[in-house]
Short mmCIF file of the C-alpha atoms (twelve columns), coordinates in Angstrom:
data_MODEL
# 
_entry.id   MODEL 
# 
loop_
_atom_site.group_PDB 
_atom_site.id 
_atom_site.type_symbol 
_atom_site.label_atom_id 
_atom_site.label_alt_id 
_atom_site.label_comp_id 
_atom_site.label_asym_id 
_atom_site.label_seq_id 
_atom_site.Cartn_x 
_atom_site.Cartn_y 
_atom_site.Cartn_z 
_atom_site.pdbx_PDB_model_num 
ATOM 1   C CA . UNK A 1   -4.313  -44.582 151.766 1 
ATOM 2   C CA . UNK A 2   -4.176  -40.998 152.515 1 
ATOM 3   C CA . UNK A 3   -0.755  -39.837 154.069 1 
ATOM 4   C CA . UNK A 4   -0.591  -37.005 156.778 1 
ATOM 5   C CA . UNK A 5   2.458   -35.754 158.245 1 
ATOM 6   C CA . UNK A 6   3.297   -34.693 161.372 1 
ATOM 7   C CA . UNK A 7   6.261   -33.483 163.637 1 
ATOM 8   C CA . UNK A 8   7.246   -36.026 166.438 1 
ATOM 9   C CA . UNK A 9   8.663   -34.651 169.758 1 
ATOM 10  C CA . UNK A 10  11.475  -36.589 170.850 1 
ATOM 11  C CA . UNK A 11  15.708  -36.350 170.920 1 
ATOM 12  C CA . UNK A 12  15.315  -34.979 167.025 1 
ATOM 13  C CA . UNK A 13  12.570  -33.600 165.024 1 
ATOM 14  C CA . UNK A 14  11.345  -36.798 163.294 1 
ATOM 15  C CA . UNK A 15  8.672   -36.469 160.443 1 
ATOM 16  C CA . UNK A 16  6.209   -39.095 160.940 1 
ATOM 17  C CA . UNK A 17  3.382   -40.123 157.843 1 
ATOM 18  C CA . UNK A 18  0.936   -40.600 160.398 1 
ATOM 19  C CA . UNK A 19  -1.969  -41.839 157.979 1 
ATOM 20  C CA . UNK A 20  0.496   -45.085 156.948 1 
ATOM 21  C CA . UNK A 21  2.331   -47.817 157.999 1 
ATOM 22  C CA . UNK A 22  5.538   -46.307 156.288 1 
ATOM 23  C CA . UNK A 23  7.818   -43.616 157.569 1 
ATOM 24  C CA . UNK A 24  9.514   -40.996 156.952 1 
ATOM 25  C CA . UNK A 25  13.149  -41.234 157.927 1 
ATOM 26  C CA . UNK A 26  14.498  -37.807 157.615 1 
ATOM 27  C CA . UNK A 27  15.696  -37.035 161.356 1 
ATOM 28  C CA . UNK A 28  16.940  -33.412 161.208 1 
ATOM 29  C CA . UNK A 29  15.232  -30.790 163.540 1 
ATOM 30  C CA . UNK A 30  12.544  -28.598 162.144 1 
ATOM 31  C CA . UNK A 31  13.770  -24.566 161.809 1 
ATOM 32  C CA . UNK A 32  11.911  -21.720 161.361 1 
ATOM 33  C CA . UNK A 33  11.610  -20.044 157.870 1 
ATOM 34  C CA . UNK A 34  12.458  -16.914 159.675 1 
ATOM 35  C CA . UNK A 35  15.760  -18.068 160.727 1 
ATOM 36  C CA . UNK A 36  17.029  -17.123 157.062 1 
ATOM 37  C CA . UNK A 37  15.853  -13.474 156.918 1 
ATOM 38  C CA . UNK A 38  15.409  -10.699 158.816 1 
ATOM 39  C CA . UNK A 39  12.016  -9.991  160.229 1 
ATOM 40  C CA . UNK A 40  10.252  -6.758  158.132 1 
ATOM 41  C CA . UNK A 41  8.306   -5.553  161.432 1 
ATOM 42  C CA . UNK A 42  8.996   -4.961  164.739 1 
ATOM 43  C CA . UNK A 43  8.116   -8.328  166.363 1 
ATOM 44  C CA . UNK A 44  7.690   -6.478  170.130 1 
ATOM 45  C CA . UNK A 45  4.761   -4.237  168.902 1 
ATOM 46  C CA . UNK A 46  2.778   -7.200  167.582 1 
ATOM 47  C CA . UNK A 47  -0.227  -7.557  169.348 1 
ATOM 48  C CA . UNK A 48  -0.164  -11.528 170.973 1 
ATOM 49  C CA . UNK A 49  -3.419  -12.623 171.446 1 
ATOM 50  C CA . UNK A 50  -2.572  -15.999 172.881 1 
ATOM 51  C CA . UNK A 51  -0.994  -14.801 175.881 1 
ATOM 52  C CA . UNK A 52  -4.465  -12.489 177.114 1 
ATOM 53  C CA . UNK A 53  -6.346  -15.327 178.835 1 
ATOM 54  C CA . UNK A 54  -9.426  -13.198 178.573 1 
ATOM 55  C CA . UNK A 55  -11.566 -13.653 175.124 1 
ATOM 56  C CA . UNK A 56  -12.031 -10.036 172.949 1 
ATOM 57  C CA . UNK A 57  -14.584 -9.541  171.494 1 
ATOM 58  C CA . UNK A 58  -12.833 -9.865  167.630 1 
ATOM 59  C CA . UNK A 59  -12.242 -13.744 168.633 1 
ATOM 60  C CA . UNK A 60  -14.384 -16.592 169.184 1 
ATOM 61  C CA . UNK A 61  -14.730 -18.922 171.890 1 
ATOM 62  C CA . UNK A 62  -15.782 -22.720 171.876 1 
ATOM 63  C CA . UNK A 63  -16.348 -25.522 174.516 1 
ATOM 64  C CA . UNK A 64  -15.050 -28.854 173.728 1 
ATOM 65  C CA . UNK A 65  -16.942 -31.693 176.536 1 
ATOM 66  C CA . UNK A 66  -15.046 -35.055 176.330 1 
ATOM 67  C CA . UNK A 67  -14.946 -37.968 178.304 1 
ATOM 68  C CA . UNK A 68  -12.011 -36.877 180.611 1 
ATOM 69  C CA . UNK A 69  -13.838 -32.954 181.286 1 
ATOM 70  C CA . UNK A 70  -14.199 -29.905 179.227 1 
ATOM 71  C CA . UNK A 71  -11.485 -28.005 177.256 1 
ATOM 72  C CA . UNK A 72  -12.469 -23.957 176.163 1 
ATOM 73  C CA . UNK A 73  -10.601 -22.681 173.333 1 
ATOM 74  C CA . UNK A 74  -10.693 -19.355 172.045 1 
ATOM 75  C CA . UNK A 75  -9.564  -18.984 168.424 1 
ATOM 76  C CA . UNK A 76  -8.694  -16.191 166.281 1 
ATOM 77  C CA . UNK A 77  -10.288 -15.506 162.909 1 
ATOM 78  C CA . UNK A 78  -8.522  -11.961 162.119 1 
ATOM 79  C CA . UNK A 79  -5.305  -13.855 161.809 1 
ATOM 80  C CA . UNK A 80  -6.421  -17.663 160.682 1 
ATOM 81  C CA . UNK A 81  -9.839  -16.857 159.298 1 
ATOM 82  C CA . UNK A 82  -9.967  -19.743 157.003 1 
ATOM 83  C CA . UNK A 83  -8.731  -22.889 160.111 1 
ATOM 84  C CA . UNK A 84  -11.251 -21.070 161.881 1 
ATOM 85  C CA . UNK A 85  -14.123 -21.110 159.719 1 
ATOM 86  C CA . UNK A 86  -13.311 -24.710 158.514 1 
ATOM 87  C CA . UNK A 87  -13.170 -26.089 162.884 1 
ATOM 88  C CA . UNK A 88  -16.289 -23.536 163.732 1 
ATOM 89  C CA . UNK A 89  -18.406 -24.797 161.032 1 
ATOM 90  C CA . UNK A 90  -17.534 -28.420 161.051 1 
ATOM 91  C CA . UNK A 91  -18.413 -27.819 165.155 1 
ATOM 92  C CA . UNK A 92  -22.002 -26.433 164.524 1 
ATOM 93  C CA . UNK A 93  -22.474 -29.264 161.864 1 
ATOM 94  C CA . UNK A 94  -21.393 -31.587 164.685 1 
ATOM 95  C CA . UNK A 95  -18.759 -33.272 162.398 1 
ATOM 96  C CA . UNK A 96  -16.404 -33.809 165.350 1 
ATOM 97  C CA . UNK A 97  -18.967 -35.285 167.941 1 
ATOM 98  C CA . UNK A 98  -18.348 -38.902 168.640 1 
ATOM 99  C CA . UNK A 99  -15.178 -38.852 167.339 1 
ATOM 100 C CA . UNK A 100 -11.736 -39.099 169.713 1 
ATOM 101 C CA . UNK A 101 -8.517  -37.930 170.476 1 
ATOM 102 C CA . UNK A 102 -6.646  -41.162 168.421 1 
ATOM 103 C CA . UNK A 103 -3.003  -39.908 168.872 1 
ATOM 104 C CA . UNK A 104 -1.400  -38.832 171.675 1 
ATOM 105 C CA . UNK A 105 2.168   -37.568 172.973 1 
ATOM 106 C CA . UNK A 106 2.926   -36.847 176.781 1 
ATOM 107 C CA . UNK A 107 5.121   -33.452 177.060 1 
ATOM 108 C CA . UNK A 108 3.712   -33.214 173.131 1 
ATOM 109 C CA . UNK A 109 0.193   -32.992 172.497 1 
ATOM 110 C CA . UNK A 110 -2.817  -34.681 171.513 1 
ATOM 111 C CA . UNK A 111 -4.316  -34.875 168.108 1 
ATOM 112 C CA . UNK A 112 -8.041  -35.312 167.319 1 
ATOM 113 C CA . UNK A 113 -10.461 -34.485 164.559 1 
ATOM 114 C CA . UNK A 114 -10.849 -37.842 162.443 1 
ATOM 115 C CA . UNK A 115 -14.564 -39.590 162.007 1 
ATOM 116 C CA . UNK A 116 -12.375 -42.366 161.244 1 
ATOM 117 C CA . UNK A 117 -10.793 -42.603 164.753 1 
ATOM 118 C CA . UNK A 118 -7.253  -44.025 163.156 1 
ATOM 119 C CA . UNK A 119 -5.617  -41.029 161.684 1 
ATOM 120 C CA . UNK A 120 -6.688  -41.777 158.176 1 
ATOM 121 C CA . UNK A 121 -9.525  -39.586 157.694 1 
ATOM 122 C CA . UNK A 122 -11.735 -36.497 157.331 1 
ATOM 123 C CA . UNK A 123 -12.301 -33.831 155.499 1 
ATOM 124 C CA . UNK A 124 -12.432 -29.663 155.173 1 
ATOM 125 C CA . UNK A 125 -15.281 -28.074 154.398 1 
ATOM 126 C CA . UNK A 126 -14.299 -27.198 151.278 1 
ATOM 127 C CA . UNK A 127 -14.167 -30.881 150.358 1 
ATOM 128 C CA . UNK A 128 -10.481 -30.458 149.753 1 
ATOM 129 C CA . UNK A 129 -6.731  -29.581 151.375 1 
ATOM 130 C CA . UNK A 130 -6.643  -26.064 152.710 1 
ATOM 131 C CA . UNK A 131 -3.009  -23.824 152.659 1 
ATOM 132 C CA . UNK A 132 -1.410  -22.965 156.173 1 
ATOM 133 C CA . UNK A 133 -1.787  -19.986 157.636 1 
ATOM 134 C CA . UNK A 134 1.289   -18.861 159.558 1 
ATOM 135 C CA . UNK A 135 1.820   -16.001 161.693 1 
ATOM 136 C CA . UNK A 136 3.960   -13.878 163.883 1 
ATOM 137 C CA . UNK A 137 1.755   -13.564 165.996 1 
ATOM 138 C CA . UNK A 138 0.898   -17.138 166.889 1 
ATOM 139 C CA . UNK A 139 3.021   -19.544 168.497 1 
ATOM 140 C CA . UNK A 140 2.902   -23.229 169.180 1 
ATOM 141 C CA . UNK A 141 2.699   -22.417 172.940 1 
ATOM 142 C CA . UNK A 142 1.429   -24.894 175.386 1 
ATOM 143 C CA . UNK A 143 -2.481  -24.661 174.902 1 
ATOM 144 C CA . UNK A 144 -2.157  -23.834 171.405 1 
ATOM 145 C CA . UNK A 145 -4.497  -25.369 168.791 1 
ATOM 146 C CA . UNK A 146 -3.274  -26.003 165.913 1 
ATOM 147 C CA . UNK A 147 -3.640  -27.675 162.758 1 
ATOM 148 C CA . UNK A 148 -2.314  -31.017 161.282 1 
ATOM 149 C CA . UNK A 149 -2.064  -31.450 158.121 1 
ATOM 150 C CA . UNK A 150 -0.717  -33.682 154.932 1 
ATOM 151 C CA . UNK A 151 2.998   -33.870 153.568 1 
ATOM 152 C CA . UNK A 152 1.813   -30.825 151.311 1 
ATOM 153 C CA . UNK A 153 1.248   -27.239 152.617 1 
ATOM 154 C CA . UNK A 154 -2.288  -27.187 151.185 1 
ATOM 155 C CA . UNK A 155 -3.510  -30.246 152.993 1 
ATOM 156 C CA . UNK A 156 -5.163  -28.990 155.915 1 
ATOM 157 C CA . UNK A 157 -8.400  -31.217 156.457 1 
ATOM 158 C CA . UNK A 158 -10.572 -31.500 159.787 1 
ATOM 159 C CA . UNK A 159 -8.012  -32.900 161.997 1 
ATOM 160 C CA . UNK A 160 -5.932  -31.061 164.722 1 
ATOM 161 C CA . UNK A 161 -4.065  -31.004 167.579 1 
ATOM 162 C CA . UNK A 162 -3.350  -29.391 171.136 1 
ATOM 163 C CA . UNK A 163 0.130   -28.655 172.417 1 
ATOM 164 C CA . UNK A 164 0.591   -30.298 175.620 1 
ATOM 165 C CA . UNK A 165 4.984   -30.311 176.413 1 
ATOM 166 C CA . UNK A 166 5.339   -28.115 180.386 1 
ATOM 167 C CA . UNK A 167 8.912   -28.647 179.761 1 
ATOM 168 C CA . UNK A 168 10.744  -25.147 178.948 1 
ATOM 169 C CA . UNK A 169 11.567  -24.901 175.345 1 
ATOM 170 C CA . UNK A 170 13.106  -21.221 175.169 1 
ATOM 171 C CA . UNK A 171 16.599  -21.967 174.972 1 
ATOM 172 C CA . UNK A 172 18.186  -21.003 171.534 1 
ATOM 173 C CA . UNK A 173 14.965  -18.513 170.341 1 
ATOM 174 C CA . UNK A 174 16.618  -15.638 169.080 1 
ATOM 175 C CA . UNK A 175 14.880  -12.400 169.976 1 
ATOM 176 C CA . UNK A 176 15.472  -11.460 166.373 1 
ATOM 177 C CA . UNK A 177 12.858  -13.751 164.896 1 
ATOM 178 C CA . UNK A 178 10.313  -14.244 167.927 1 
ATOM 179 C CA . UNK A 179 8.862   -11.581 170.492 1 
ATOM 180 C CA . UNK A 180 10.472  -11.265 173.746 1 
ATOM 181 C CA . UNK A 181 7.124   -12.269 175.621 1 
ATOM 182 C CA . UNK A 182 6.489   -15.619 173.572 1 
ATOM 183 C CA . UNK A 183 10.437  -16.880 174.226 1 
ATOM 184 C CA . UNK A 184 9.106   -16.056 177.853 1 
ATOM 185 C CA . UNK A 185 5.784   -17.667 177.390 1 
ATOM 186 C CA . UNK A 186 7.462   -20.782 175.658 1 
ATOM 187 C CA . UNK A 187 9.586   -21.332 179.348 1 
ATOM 188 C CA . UNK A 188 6.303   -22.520 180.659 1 
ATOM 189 C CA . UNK A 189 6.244   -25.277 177.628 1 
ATOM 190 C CA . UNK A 190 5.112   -25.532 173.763 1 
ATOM 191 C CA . UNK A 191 7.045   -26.911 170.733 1 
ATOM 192 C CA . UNK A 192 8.748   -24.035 168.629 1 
ATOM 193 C CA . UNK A 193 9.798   -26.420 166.157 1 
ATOM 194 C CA . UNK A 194 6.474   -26.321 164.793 1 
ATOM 195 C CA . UNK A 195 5.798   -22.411 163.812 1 
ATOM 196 C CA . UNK A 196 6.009   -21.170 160.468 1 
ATOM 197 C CA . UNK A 197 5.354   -25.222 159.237 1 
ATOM 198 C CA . UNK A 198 1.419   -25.388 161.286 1 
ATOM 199 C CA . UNK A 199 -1.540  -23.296 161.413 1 
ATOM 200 C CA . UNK A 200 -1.974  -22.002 164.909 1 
ATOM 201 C CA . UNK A 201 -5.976  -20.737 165.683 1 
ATOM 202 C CA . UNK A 202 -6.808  -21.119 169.003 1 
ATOM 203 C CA . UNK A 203 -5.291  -21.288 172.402 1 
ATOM 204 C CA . UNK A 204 -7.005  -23.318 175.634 1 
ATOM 205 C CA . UNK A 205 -8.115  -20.669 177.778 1 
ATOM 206 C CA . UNK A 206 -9.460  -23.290 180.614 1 
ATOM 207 C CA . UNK A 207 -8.846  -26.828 181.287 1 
ATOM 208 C CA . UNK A 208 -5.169  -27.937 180.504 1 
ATOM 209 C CA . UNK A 209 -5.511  -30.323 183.120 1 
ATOM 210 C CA . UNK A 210 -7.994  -31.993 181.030 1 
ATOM 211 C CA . UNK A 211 -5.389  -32.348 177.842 1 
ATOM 212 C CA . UNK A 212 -2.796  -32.948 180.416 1 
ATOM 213 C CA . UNK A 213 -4.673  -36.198 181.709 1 
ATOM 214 C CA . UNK A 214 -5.831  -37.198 177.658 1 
ATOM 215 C CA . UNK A 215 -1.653  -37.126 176.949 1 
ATOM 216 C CA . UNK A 216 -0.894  -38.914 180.243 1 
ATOM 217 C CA . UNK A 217 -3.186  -41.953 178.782 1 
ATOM 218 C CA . UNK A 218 -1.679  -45.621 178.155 1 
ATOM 219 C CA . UNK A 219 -0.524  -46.087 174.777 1 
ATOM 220 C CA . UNK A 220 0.523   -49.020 172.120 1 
ATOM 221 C CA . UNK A 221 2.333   -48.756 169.139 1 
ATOM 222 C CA . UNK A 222 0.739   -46.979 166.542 1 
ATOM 223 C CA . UNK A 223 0.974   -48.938 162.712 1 
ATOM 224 C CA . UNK A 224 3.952   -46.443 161.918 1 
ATOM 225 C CA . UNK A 225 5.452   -47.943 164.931 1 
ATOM 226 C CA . UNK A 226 4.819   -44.420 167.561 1 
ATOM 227 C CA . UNK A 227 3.790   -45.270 171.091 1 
ATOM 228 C CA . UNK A 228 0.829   -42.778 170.620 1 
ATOM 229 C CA . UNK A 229 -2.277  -44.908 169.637 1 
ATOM 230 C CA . UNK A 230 -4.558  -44.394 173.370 1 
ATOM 231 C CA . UNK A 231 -5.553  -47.944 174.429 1 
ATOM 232 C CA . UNK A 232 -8.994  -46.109 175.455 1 
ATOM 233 C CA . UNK A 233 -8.697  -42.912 173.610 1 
ATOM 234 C CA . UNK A 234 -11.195 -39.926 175.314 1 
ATOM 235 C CA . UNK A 235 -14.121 -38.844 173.044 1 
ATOM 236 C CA . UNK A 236 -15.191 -35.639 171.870 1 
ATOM 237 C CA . UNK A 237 -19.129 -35.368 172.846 1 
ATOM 238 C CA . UNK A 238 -20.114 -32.200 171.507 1 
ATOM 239 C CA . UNK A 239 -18.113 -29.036 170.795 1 
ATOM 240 C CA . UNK A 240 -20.693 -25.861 171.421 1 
ATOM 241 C CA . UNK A 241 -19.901 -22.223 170.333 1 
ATOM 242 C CA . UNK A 242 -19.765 -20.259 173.495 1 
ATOM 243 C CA . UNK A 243 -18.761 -16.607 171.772 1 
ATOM 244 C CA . UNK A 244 -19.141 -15.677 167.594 1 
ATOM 245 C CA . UNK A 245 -16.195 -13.342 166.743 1 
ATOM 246 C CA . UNK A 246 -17.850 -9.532  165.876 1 
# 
């Protein structure tokens, strides 16, 4: 069976092979890669699309309808053109209609994408694992999409996942290695952990309130033993492109 990996939010960083029943049992927290050098640009000039609620025109916008309301997201294909491409055109294909929201996380986030509906599945468009695309200028803020992805860099498929955590996570970002205004933006919640090690493309733009009630769901243990499998997981009914990036 197909492993993917993914982060777990909890009292350490916990690597979790989400598409198996084993585990992964390393247990130290998740750093940044730029922890160990110095930053080559001045992070403060960076233009930070994420924290401009209004869409431009160089970014796209979709609407995601599920069973619990809708979601918009705008994402940004100037700095993670090819997780765009791969979510816009499996959206207009309707690859990800019918299919639900299988894992969830209160003060975490939810994770969806998977015709299978168990974690185990689905596909890029390319047919095949796709590389991260990190940034400094995209942060695992609260609202930010973001990809999942295998134990391998280069294992990006079709699934993906919303940050959901309110809780502040600023405390201990070093204004050496992230801008002043995301440590600000990441009081309001997020999970820092993951940048540098996920894809970031989009960032909900309307209804957190939505994602807020799909993490708030009951839960069971999942088969790698995570209370994250939704005993009535929300569907995805259609995503529809609301804005094409010029």
């Amino acid at each position: 069976m197909k492993k993917t990996i993914f982060p777990l939010l909890g009292t350490a960083f916990v690597s979790l092979l989400l598409l198996s029943a084993c585990t992964n049992d390393a247990s130290q927290t998740t750093t940044s890669s730029q922890a160990t050098t110095e930053p080559s640009v001045d992070l403060n000039a960076l233009e930070l699309p994420q924290l401009d609620q209004e869409p431009k025109d160089n970014e796209a916008v979709i609407e995601m309808e599920t069973d619990a309301g809708k979601i918009t997201v705008k994402l940004f294909p100037k700095i993670a053109p090819k997780a765009v491409e791969n979510f816009m055109t499996h959206a207009k294909n309707g690859y990800y209609d019918g299919t639900t929201f299988h894992r969830v996380v209160d003060e975490f986030m939810i994770q969806g994408g998977d015709p299978e509906g168990d974690g185990s599945g689905g596909e890029s468009i390319w047919e095949k694992g796709f590389e991260i695309e990190p940034s400094n200028q995209l942060y695992h803020l609260r609202g930010a999409l973001s990809m999942a992805r295998g134990q391998e860099t280069d294992s990006q498929g079709s699934q993906f996942f919303i940050v959901q955590n309110d809780e502040d996570v600023s405390d201990g970002l070093a204004i050496q290695f992230t801008p002043e205004k995301i440590i600000e933006a990441y009081k309001n919640g997020g999970a820092p952990q993951l940048d540098d090690d996920y894809t970031v493309f989009g960032q909900v733009i309307d209804g957190m309130d939505v994602v807020d009630e799909i993490a708030q769901a009951d839960v069971k243990e999942s088969d790698t033993g995570e209370n994250s499998t939704p005993e009535d997981p929300v569907k995805i009914d259609k995503i529809t492109i609301k804005q094409e990036a010029e």
